[in-house]
């Protein structure tokens, strides 16, 4: 039986003098047994709405900004994730900001300042990922001497720094800790460069992936992983709705992701809701077909010879080789992602790997210790990629791996 869960934007942030909502999955009619407490700088009016589908909509309206603590209990037991810490803002959104100024900024090129001759580029001008270093490049070689100033503001704290490159180029780095819309202003000699201010949409890099989000088998545990970029299972919640109730288990791998297993008792189509801090992750809810018996697998892949790397080690059989690491399931473009291959207890054989996808990929591997290797790959753009790891021309367990690069 699935435990009660709560999801919704109202468990993350909200506004004063308006109702902020979230949903509680009770898996039974009505809202008797459900209790919600909102503690903070002001009292909050709370409303309950029965959706008549095993869920209850909860709305609360605080009158003062600040940090609130929301406690949710069902039949006297706290639901998973409770209590929630929620930031309530005033009528106008509050922002954090960071800025940098460079005096006596000189460059190669013509004399005089000319903000419209400054060229700005980089993926970080338009979108980015929280808790990851995002980049913007500024080229001033045709602008002449002057002062460069840049700032970024948004709903979260932003760490920033910069580095001088060659030929009048600079690279700006920023790392926000919260998702939302940010604004970057870039000025040269007190004049904004072309396109400034830039609106940047920051997303939280939480990805759910695995075969258990595609299909499964009844009367056994089906698995998938949720990559959170932080330790512990706090913030991860899963709801499985379908023909039968499902037992759901969570396991912290201590490698930045959580292993989730669910146990359906009947075949049919299920919906799996995967939430992080009360918000659906990308792709959620997932439609999953639970088959009466294990389905046949039909896999079509393509290998590119120029992306093939091979090395020898002692293997007993492909089933004894294990691959792990976040890079097996998700990755970032324009940075190196990692995969670990463990062939420690193997007889002589050939281990090879390849990666195929919509963009060019730089790849190499290094040995770590006896029988363990680290594979690196750097895709030039986002999209769906396939990593294939073989021994003796046979796929190891789990191969080919589908990787989502953003």
Short mmCIF file of C-alpha atoms in Angstrom, two decimals:
data_model
loop_
_atom_site.label_atom_id
_atom_site.label_comp_id
_atom_site.label_asym_id
_atom_site.label_seq_id
_atom_site.Cartn_x
_atom_site.Cartn_y
_atom_site.Cartn_z
CA UNK A 1 0.00 0.00 0.00
CA UNK A 2 1.34 3.42 -0.95
CA UNK A 3 1.86 5.79 1.96
CA UNK A 4 0.18 9.22 1.96
CA UNK A 5 2.20 11.83 0.05
CA UNK A 6 2.03 15.59 -0.40
CA UNK A 7 3.12 17.52 -3.50
CA UNK A 8 2.70 21.01 -4.89
CA UNK A 9 4.23 24.45 -5.23
CA UNK A 10 2.70 25.53 -1.93
CA UNK A 11 5.15 23.27 -0.13
CA UNK A 12 8.11 25.16 -1.61
CA UNK A 13 7.18 28.85 -1.67
CA UNK A 14 4.19 31.17 -1.70
CA UNK A 15 2.83 34.70 -1.46
CA UNK A 16 1.04 36.63 1.26
CA UNK A 17 -2.69 37.45 1.06
CA UNK A 18 -3.42 34.72 -1.45
CA UNK A 19 -4.11 31.01 -1.30
CA UNK A 20 -1.12 28.74 -1.85
CA UNK A 21 -1.99 25.17 -2.80
CA UNK A 22 -0.68 21.64 -2.51
CA UNK A 23 -2.20 18.17 -2.88
CA UNK A 24 -2.22 15.29 -0.40
CA UNK A 25 -2.62 11.76 -1.76
CA UNK A 26 -4.61 9.88 0.88
CA UNK A 27 -5.65 6.92 -1.33
CA UNK A 28 -9.13 6.90 0.18
CA UNK A 29 -12.26 9.11 -0.02
CA UNK A 30 -12.65 12.25 2.04
CA UNK A 31 -10.17 14.06 4.23
CA UNK A 32 -11.01 12.69 7.66
CA UNK A 33 -7.77 11.84 9.38
CA UNK A 34 -5.89 14.59 7.55
CA UNK A 35 -4.50 17.45 9.62
CA UNK A 36 -2.37 20.37 8.42
CA UNK A 37 -0.57 22.91 10.59
CA UNK A 38 1.01 26.14 9.32
CA UNK A 39 3.36 27.83 11.79
CA UNK A 40 5.14 31.10 11.05
CA UNK A 41 5.09 34.89 11.39
CA UNK A 42 1.29 35.00 10.98
CA UNK A 43 -1.71 32.77 11.25
CA UNK A 44 -2.88 31.18 8.02
CA UNK A 45 -6.40 30.33 6.94
CA UNK A 46 -6.53 26.68 5.76
CA UNK A 47 -9.07 25.13 3.40
CA UNK A 48 -9.57 21.49 2.37
CA UNK A 49 -11.16 20.33 -0.91
CA UNK A 50 -11.95 16.66 -1.55
CA UNK A 51 -11.11 15.85 -5.18
CA UNK A 52 -13.06 12.54 -4.96
CA UNK A 53 -10.15 10.62 -6.46
CA UNK A 54 -8.18 9.76 -3.35
CA UNK A 55 -6.56 13.20 -3.17
CA UNK A 56 -7.24 16.34 -1.15
CA UNK A 57 -6.39 19.89 -2.23
CA UNK A 58 -5.10 21.99 0.66
CA UNK A 59 -4.99 25.80 0.42
CA UNK A 60 -3.52 28.17 2.98
CA UNK A 61 -3.34 31.98 3.06
CA UNK A 62 -0.71 33.68 5.27
CA UNK A 63 -0.79 37.43 5.88
CA UNK A 64 2.91 38.10 6.61
CA UNK A 65 6.09 37.20 4.69
CA UNK A 66 8.78 35.02 6.18
CA UNK A 67 9.65 31.39 6.79
CA UNK A 68 6.80 29.00 7.63
CA UNK A 69 6.73 25.41 8.79
CA UNK A 70 3.98 23.20 7.35
CA UNK A 71 3.21 19.97 9.20
CA UNK A 72 1.04 17.35 7.47
CA UNK A 73 -0.28 14.31 9.31
CA UNK A 74 -2.59 11.52 8.29
CA UNK A 75 -4.15 9.34 10.97
CA UNK A 76 -1.76 11.00 13.40
CA UNK A 77 1.38 10.06 11.43
CA UNK A 78 3.51 12.61 9.56
CA UNK A 79 3.50 12.09 5.80
CA UNK A 80 6.80 11.65 4.04
CA UNK A 81 8.75 14.94 3.93
CA UNK A 82 6.79 16.64 6.71
CA UNK A 83 7.45 19.16 8.15
CA UNK A 84 8.09 21.36 5.10
CA UNK A 85 9.93 24.68 5.28
CA UNK A 86 8.29 27.25 3.01
CA UNK A 87 9.42 30.76 2.13
CA UNK A 88 6.48 33.16 1.90
CA UNK A 89 7.22 36.36 -0.01
CA UNK A 90 5.53 39.72 0.14
CA UNK A 91 3.44 41.27 -2.60
CA UNK A 92 6.61 41.93 -4.59
CA UNK A 93 9.18 39.15 -5.16
CA UNK A 94 12.47 39.45 -3.32
CA UNK A 95 15.78 38.91 -5.09
CA UNK A 96 19.34 38.08 -4.32
CA UNK A 97 22.04 39.50 -6.52
CA UNK A 98 25.73 39.38 -7.23
CA UNK A 99 27.88 41.71 -9.29
CA UNK A 100 31.45 42.26 -10.49
CA UNK A 101 33.26 45.35 -11.79
CA UNK A 102 36.60 45.54 -13.60
CA UNK A 103 38.47 48.86 -13.64
CA UNK A 104 41.12 49.82 -16.20
CA UNK A 105 39.74 47.14 -18.44
CA UNK A 106 41.86 47.24 -21.61
CA UNK A 107 41.72 45.20 -24.76
CA UNK A 108 43.12 44.86 -28.22
CA UNK A 109 41.41 46.80 -31.01
CA UNK A 110 40.17 50.25 -31.79
CA UNK A 111 40.34 53.19 -29.43
CA UNK A 112 37.37 54.47 -27.52
CA UNK A 113 34.64 52.60 -25.74
CA UNK A 114 31.83 50.98 -27.70
CA UNK A 115 29.41 48.78 -25.79
CA UNK A 116 27.77 47.73 -29.04
CA UNK A 117 31.08 46.20 -30.14
CA UNK A 118 31.17 43.87 -27.16
CA UNK A 119 30.15 40.34 -28.11
CA UNK A 120 28.53 38.13 -25.48
CA UNK A 121 27.87 34.43 -25.96
CA UNK A 122 27.31 31.18 -24.13
CA UNK A 123 24.49 28.92 -23.07
CA UNK A 124 24.48 30.59 -19.65
CA UNK A 125 22.98 33.75 -21.18
CA UNK A 126 19.57 32.14 -21.60
CA UNK A 127 19.28 29.05 -19.43
CA UNK A 128 21.14 27.27 -16.68
CA UNK A 129 21.04 24.71 -13.92
CA UNK A 130 21.02 25.28 -10.18
CA UNK A 131 24.00 24.19 -8.07
CA UNK A 132 26.06 23.81 -11.26
CA UNK A 133 28.61 26.27 -12.64
CA UNK A 134 27.13 28.10 -15.66
CA UNK A 135 29.28 30.09 -18.11
CA UNK A 136 29.10 33.26 -20.21
CA UNK A 137 31.89 34.51 -22.47
CA UNK A 138 32.55 38.20 -23.21
CA UNK A 139 34.70 39.33 -26.15
CA UNK A 140 35.85 42.98 -25.97
CA UNK A 141 38.80 42.92 -28.36
CA UNK A 142 37.02 45.31 -30.77
CA UNK A 143 35.67 47.65 -28.09
CA UNK A 144 38.75 49.48 -26.86
CA UNK A 145 39.74 50.24 -23.24
CA UNK A 146 36.95 50.62 -20.72
CA UNK A 147 35.25 49.32 -17.60
CA UNK A 148 33.25 46.10 -17.56
CA UNK A 149 30.51 45.61 -14.98
CA UNK A 150 28.13 42.69 -14.72
CA UNK A 151 25.47 41.65 -12.25
CA UNK A 152 22.95 38.86 -11.87
CA UNK A 153 19.87 38.84 -9.66
CA UNK A 154 17.08 36.39 -9.04
CA UNK A 155 15.18 34.41 -6.42
CA UNK A 156 18.22 32.62 -5.01
CA UNK A 157 21.75 33.23 -3.79
CA UNK A 158 24.34 33.34 -6.59
CA UNK A 159 28.05 32.57 -6.32
CA UNK A 160 30.09 34.12 -9.13
CA UNK A 161 33.63 34.60 -10.40
CA UNK A 162 35.42 35.38 -13.65
CA UNK A 163 38.59 34.44 -15.52
CA UNK A 164 40.57 36.31 -18.16
CA UNK A 165 41.21 34.42 -21.39
CA UNK A 166 43.40 35.39 -24.33
CA UNK A 167 42.82 38.12 -26.92
CA UNK A 168 40.45 40.33 -24.96
CA UNK A 169 38.09 37.60 -23.83
CA UNK A 170 36.67 36.98 -20.38
CA UNK A 171 34.64 34.10 -19.01
CA UNK A 172 32.03 34.67 -16.31
CA UNK A 173 30.94 31.85 -14.00
CA UNK A 174 27.83 31.86 -11.84
CA UNK A 175 26.19 29.23 -9.66
CA UNK A 176 22.64 29.94 -8.35
CA UNK A 177 21.16 27.81 -5.58
CA UNK A 178 17.45 28.16 -6.50
CA UNK A 179 15.43 27.70 -9.70
CA UNK A 180 13.47 30.52 -11.32
CA UNK A 181 14.00 33.51 -13.58
CA UNK A 182 17.21 35.52 -13.21
CA UNK A 183 18.36 38.71 -14.91
CA UNK A 184 21.95 39.32 -15.99
CA UNK A 185 23.03 42.87 -16.78
CA UNK A 186 26.34 43.43 -18.60
CA UNK A 187 27.69 46.99 -19.01
CA UNK A 188 30.77 48.37 -20.72
CA UNK A 189 31.75 51.91 -19.73
CA UNK A 190 28.36 52.43 -18.06
CA UNK A 191 26.44 51.42 -21.18
CA UNK A 192 24.63 48.13 -21.56
CA UNK A 193 25.91 45.77 -24.22
CA UNK A 194 23.59 44.56 -26.96
CA UNK A 195 20.89 42.25 -25.57
CA UNK A 196 21.36 43.27 -21.93
CA UNK A 197 19.65 42.61 -19.58
CA UNK A 198 19.45 38.90 -20.37
CA UNK A 199 16.63 36.78 -18.97
CA UNK A 200 17.90 33.43 -17.75
CA UNK A 201 15.67 30.52 -16.81
CA UNK A 202 17.28 28.35 -14.13
CA UNK A 203 16.11 24.78 -13.68
CA UNK A 204 16.79 22.30 -10.92
CA UNK A 205 18.78 19.33 -12.20
CA UNK A 206 16.77 16.51 -10.71
CA UNK A 207 16.31 13.61 -13.10
CA UNK A 208 14.43 10.34 -12.71
CA UNK A 209 15.48 7.50 -14.99
CA UNK A 210 15.52 3.74 -15.18
CA UNK A 211 13.68 0.76 -16.65
CA UNK A 212 11.09 0.89 -13.86
CA UNK A 213 9.74 4.13 -15.37
CA UNK A 214 9.06 2.38 -18.70
CA UNK A 215 7.73 -1.09 -17.88
CA UNK A 216 7.73 -3.67 -15.12
CA UNK A 217 6.56 -7.02 -13.84
CA UNK A 218 4.03 -7.70 -11.05
CA UNK A 219 4.92 -9.46 -7.80
CA UNK A 220 8.50 -8.19 -7.91
CA UNK A 221 10.32 -4.94 -7.19
CA UNK A 222 10.88 -2.70 -10.21
CA UNK A 223 13.59 -0.05 -9.90
CA UNK A 224 14.52 3.41 -11.05
CA UNK A 225 16.85 6.17 -9.82
CA UNK A 226 16.32 9.81 -8.87
CA UNK A 227 19.43 11.98 -9.25
CA UNK A 228 19.30 14.87 -6.79
CA UNK A 229 22.91 16.13 -6.59
CA UNK A 230 22.84 15.86 -2.81
CA UNK A 231 23.09 13.17 -0.16
CA UNK A 232 20.16 11.57 1.61
CA UNK A 233 16.63 10.74 0.49
CA UNK A 234 15.03 13.88 1.92
CA UNK A 235 12.92 15.73 -0.63
CA UNK A 236 12.28 12.67 -2.82
CA UNK A 237 8.72 11.34 -2.80
CA UNK A 238 7.04 8.85 -5.13
CA UNK A 239 3.39 7.99 -5.71
CA UNK A 240 2.37 4.93 -7.75
CA UNK A 241 -1.26 4.95 -8.94
CA UNK A 242 -2.74 2.03 -10.82
CA UNK A 243 -4.75 -1.20 -10.66
CA UNK A 244 -3.14 -2.22 -7.36
CA UNK A 245 -1.53 -0.63 -4.34
CA UNK A 246 2.27 -0.62 -4.43
CA UNK A 247 4.84 -0.87 -1.69
CA UNK A 248 7.51 1.78 -2.33
CA UNK A 249 11.04 1.60 -0.93
CA UNK A 250 13.83 4.20 -0.98
CA UNK A 251 17.56 3.57 -0.74
CA UNK A 252 20.22 6.26 -0.45
CA UNK A 253 23.26 5.29 -2.54
CA UNK A 254 25.40 8.10 -1.02
CA UNK A 255 26.46 9.00 -4.59
CA UNK A 256 23.98 11.83 -5.22
CA UNK A 257 21.05 9.68 -6.23
CA UNK A 258 18.25 7.69 -4.60
CA UNK A 259 17.25 4.19 -5.68
CA UNK A 260 13.47 3.71 -5.71
CA UNK A 261 11.76 0.30 -5.86
CA UNK A 262 8.02 -0.35 -6.16
CA UNK A 263 6.10 -3.62 -5.94
CA UNK A 264 2.87 -3.83 -8.00
CA UNK A 265 0.48 -6.71 -7.35
CA UNK A 266 -1.40 -6.66 -10.65
CA UNK A 267 -0.66 -5.98 -14.33
CA UNK A 268 -1.96 -2.90 -16.14
CA UNK A 269 -1.09 0.74 -16.74
CA UNK A 270 0.28 2.75 -13.82
CA UNK A 271 1.19 6.38 -13.32
CA UNK A 272 4.30 7.09 -11.29
CA UNK A 273 4.61 10.57 -9.80
CA UNK A 274 8.18 11.48 -8.89
CA UNK A 275 8.57 14.66 -6.83
CA UNK A 276 11.50 16.55 -5.40
CA UNK A 277 10.77 19.11 -2.70
CA UNK A 278 7.09 18.80 -3.59
CA UNK A 279 7.52 19.53 -7.33
CA UNK A 280 7.23 17.01 -10.17
CA UNK A 281 10.57 16.26 -11.82
CA UNK A 282 10.88 16.43 -15.60
CA UNK A 283 8.72 13.74 -17.21
CA UNK A 284 6.54 13.13 -14.15
CA UNK A 285 4.02 11.55 -14.07
CA UNK A 286 5.47 8.59 -15.95
CA UNK A 287 3.15 6.10 -17.69
CA UNK A 288 4.35 2.57 -16.97
CA UNK A 289 3.01 -0.69 -18.36
CA UNK A 290 3.17 -3.57 -15.88
CA UNK A 291 3.10 -6.82 -17.87
CA UNK A 292 1.72 -10.14 -16.69
CA UNK A 293 5.07 -11.67 -17.55
CA UNK A 294 8.44 -10.24 -18.46
CA UNK A 295 8.25 -8.77 -22.00
CA UNK A 296 10.72 -9.47 -24.75
CA UNK A 297 13.21 -6.72 -25.38
CA UNK A 298 13.89 -5.35 -28.82
CA UNK A 299 16.90 -3.04 -28.86
CA UNK A 300 18.19 -1.15 -31.89
CA UNK A 301 21.51 0.65 -31.45
CA UNK A 302 24.16 2.24 -33.61
CA UNK A 303 27.88 2.35 -32.93
CA UNK A 304 30.29 4.90 -34.32
CA UNK A 305 33.78 3.58 -34.92
CA UNK A 306 35.37 6.95 -34.18
CA UNK A 307 33.90 6.86 -30.67
CA UNK A 308 35.07 3.34 -29.81
CA UNK A 309 37.59 2.77 -27.02
CA UNK A 310 38.88 -0.63 -25.96
CA UNK A 311 41.12 -2.01 -23.25
CA UNK A 312 41.90 -5.44 -21.81
CA UNK A 313 41.29 -6.82 -18.39
CA UNK A 314 40.42 -10.06 -16.63
CA UNK A 315 36.73 -10.95 -16.91
CA UNK A 316 34.82 -14.11 -16.19
CA UNK A 317 31.65 -13.20 -18.13
CA UNK A 318 29.75 -10.04 -19.09
CA UNK A 319 27.38 -10.67 -16.18
CA UNK A 320 30.27 -10.11 -13.76
CA UNK A 321 31.11 -6.64 -15.03
CA UNK A 322 29.33 -3.74 -13.33
CA UNK A 323 28.95 -0.16 -14.52
CA UNK A 324 27.84 2.63 -12.20
CA UNK A 325 27.79 6.38 -11.87
CA UNK A 326 25.43 9.19 -12.66
CA UNK A 327 26.82 9.48 -16.17
CA UNK A 328 25.10 6.22 -17.09
CA UNK A 329 21.69 7.86 -16.89
CA UNK A 330 22.04 11.63 -17.19
CA UNK A 331 24.66 14.18 -18.13
CA UNK A 332 25.46 17.80 -18.88
CA UNK A 333 26.59 19.16 -22.22
CA UNK A 334 30.01 20.77 -22.59
CA UNK A 335 31.41 19.22 -19.41
CA UNK A 336 32.91 15.80 -18.71
CA UNK A 337 30.53 13.21 -17.25
CA UNK A 338 31.79 10.05 -15.54
CA UNK A 339 31.04 6.33 -15.56
CA UNK A 340 32.78 3.71 -13.42
CA UNK A 341 33.35 0.18 -14.78
CA UNK A 342 34.26 -2.57 -12.31
CA UNK A 343 35.91 -5.60 -13.94
CA UNK A 344 37.90 -6.55 -10.86
CA UNK A 345 37.24 -10.31 -10.82
CA UNK A 346 37.58 -11.20 -14.47
CA UNK A 347 39.43 -13.55 -16.79
CA UNK A 348 41.20 -12.25 -19.92
CA UNK A 349 38.87 -10.56 -22.36
CA UNK A 350 38.10 -7.41 -24.34
CA UNK A 351 36.09 -4.58 -22.83
CA UNK A 352 34.89 -1.85 -25.20
CA UNK A 353 32.56 1.11 -24.94
CA UNK A 354 30.93 3.55 -27.31
CA UNK A 355 28.56 6.51 -27.10
CA UNK A 356 26.21 7.65 -29.82
CA UNK A 357 23.87 10.64 -29.96
CA UNK A 358 22.85 13.86 -31.69
CA UNK A 359 26.17 15.67 -31.18
CA UNK A 360 29.91 15.19 -31.24
CA UNK A 361 31.31 13.61 -28.07
CA UNK A 362 34.83 13.80 -26.66
CA UNK A 363 35.64 10.63 -24.71
CA UNK A 364 38.51 8.90 -22.95
CA UNK A 365 39.13 6.50 -20.06
CA UNK A 366 41.65 6.10 -17.22
CA UNK A 367 42.44 3.22 -14.84
CA UNK A 368 41.73 3.84 -11.15
CA UNK A 369 42.87 0.70 -9.37
CA UNK A 370 43.12 -2.99 -10.16
CA UNK A 371 40.18 -3.85 -12.39
CA UNK A 372 38.36 -0.52 -12.07
CA UNK A 373 38.18 2.11 -14.80
CA UNK A 374 36.69 5.57 -15.11
CA UNK A 375 35.15 6.59 -18.43
CA UNK A 376 34.72 10.25 -19.35
CA UNK A 377 32.52 11.71 -22.07
CA UNK A 378 31.77 15.31 -23.03
CA UNK A 379 28.81 15.82 -25.42
CA UNK A 380 28.63 19.12 -27.29
CA UNK A 381 24.85 19.42 -27.06
CA UNK A 382 21.84 18.10 -25.19
CA UNK A 383 19.63 15.24 -26.29
CA UNK A 384 19.20 11.49 -25.95
CA UNK A 385 22.45 9.49 -26.09
CA UNK A 386 23.21 5.77 -25.88
CA UNK A 387 26.21 4.31 -24.05
CA UNK A 388 27.09 0.73 -24.93
CA UNK A 389 29.55 -1.24 -22.79
CA UNK A 390 30.54 -4.70 -24.04
CA UNK A 391 32.70 -7.65 -23.10
CA UNK A 392 33.62 -10.26 -25.72
CA UNK A 393 31.15 -8.55 -28.07
CA UNK A 394 28.33 -9.04 -25.56
CA UNK A 395 26.58 -6.29 -23.63
CA UNK A 396 27.21 -6.15 -19.90
CA UNK A 397 24.21 -6.00 -17.57
CA UNK A 398 22.13 -2.90 -18.29
CA UNK A 399 23.81 -2.07 -21.60
CA UNK A 400 22.90 -0.20 -23.72
CA UNK A 401 22.25 2.68 -21.32
CA UNK A 402 19.97 5.53 -22.33
CA UNK A 403 21.40 8.88 -21.21
CA UNK A 404 19.55 12.18 -21.11
CA UNK A 405 21.94 15.10 -21.62
CA UNK A 406 20.80 18.64 -20.82
#
